[in-house]
Tab-separated table of C-alpha atoms in Angstrom:
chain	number	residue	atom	x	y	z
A	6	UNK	CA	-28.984	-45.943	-50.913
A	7	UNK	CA	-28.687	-45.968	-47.027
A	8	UNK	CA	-31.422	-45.760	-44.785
A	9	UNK	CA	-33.343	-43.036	-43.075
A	10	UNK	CA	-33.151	-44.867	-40.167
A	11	UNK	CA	-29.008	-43.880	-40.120
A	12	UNK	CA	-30.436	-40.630	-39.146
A	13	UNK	CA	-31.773	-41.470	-35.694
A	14	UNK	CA	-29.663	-40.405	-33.446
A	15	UNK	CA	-27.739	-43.740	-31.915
A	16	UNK	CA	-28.875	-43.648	-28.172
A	17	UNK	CA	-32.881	-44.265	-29.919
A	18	UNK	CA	-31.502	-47.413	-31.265
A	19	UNK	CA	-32.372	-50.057	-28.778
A	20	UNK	CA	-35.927	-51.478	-29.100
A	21	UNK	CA	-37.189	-50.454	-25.309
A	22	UNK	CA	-36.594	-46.768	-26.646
A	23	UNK	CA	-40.287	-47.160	-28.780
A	24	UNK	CA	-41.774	-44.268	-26.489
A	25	UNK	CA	-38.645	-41.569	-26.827
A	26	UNK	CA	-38.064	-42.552	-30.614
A	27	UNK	CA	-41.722	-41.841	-31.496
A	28	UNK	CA	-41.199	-38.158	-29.672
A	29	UNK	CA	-38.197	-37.629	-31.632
A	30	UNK	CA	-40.132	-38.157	-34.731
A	31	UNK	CA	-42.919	-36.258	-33.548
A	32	UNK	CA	-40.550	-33.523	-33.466
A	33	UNK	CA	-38.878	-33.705	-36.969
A	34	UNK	CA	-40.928	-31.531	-38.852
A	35	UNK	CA	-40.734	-34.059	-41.677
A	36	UNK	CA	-44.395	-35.215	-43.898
A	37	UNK	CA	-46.314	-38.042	-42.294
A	38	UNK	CA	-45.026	-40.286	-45.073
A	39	UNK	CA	-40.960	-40.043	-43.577
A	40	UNK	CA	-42.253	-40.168	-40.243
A	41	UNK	CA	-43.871	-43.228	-40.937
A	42	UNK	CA	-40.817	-44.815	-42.972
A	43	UNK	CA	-38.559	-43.825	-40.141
A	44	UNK	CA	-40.307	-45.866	-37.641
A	45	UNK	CA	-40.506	-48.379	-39.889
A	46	UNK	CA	-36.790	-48.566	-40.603
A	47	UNK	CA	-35.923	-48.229	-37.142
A	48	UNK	CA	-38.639	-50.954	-36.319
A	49	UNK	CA	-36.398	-53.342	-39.159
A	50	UNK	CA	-33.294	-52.471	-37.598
A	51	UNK	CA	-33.574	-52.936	-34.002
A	52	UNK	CA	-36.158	-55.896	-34.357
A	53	UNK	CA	-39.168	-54.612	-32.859
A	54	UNK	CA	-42.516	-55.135	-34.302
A	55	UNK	CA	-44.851	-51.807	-34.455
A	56	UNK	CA	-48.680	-51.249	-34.692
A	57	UNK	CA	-50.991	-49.393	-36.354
A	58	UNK	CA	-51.130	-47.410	-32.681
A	59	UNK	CA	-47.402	-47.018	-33.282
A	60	UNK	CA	-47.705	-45.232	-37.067
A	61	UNK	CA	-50.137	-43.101	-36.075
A	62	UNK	CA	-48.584	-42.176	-32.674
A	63	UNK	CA	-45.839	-40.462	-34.953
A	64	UNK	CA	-48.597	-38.431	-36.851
A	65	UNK	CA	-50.950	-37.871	-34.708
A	66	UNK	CA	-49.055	-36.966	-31.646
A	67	UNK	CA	-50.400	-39.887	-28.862
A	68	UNK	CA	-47.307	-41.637	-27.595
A	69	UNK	CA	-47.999	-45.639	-27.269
């Protein structure tokens, strides 16, 4: 199975794009569970390590 993370769009895949991916998610529409898993993904795939601020920034709406 491929990963949710192939759905971010390509320009949000760099690690110093944290602040514009976590809007995009914001703005998916998708359950707090994806939105969580997609950061997570894209956290696996470009390297970066997220925080608790970061999880809840994409389901609570406060960018970090």
């Amino acid at each position: 199975m491929a990963s949710i993370a192939a759905e971010i769009p390509p320009e949000l895949m760099e690690a110093w794009r944290k602040p514009a991916l976590i809007e995009w998610i914001r703005g998916t529409g998708l359950p707090a569970r994806f939105k969580r898993k997609l950061l997570q993904d894209w956290g696996v795939a470009v390297g970066r390590e997220l925080t608790a601020a970061d999880y809840e920034a994409v389901t609570m709406g406060v960018t970090r």
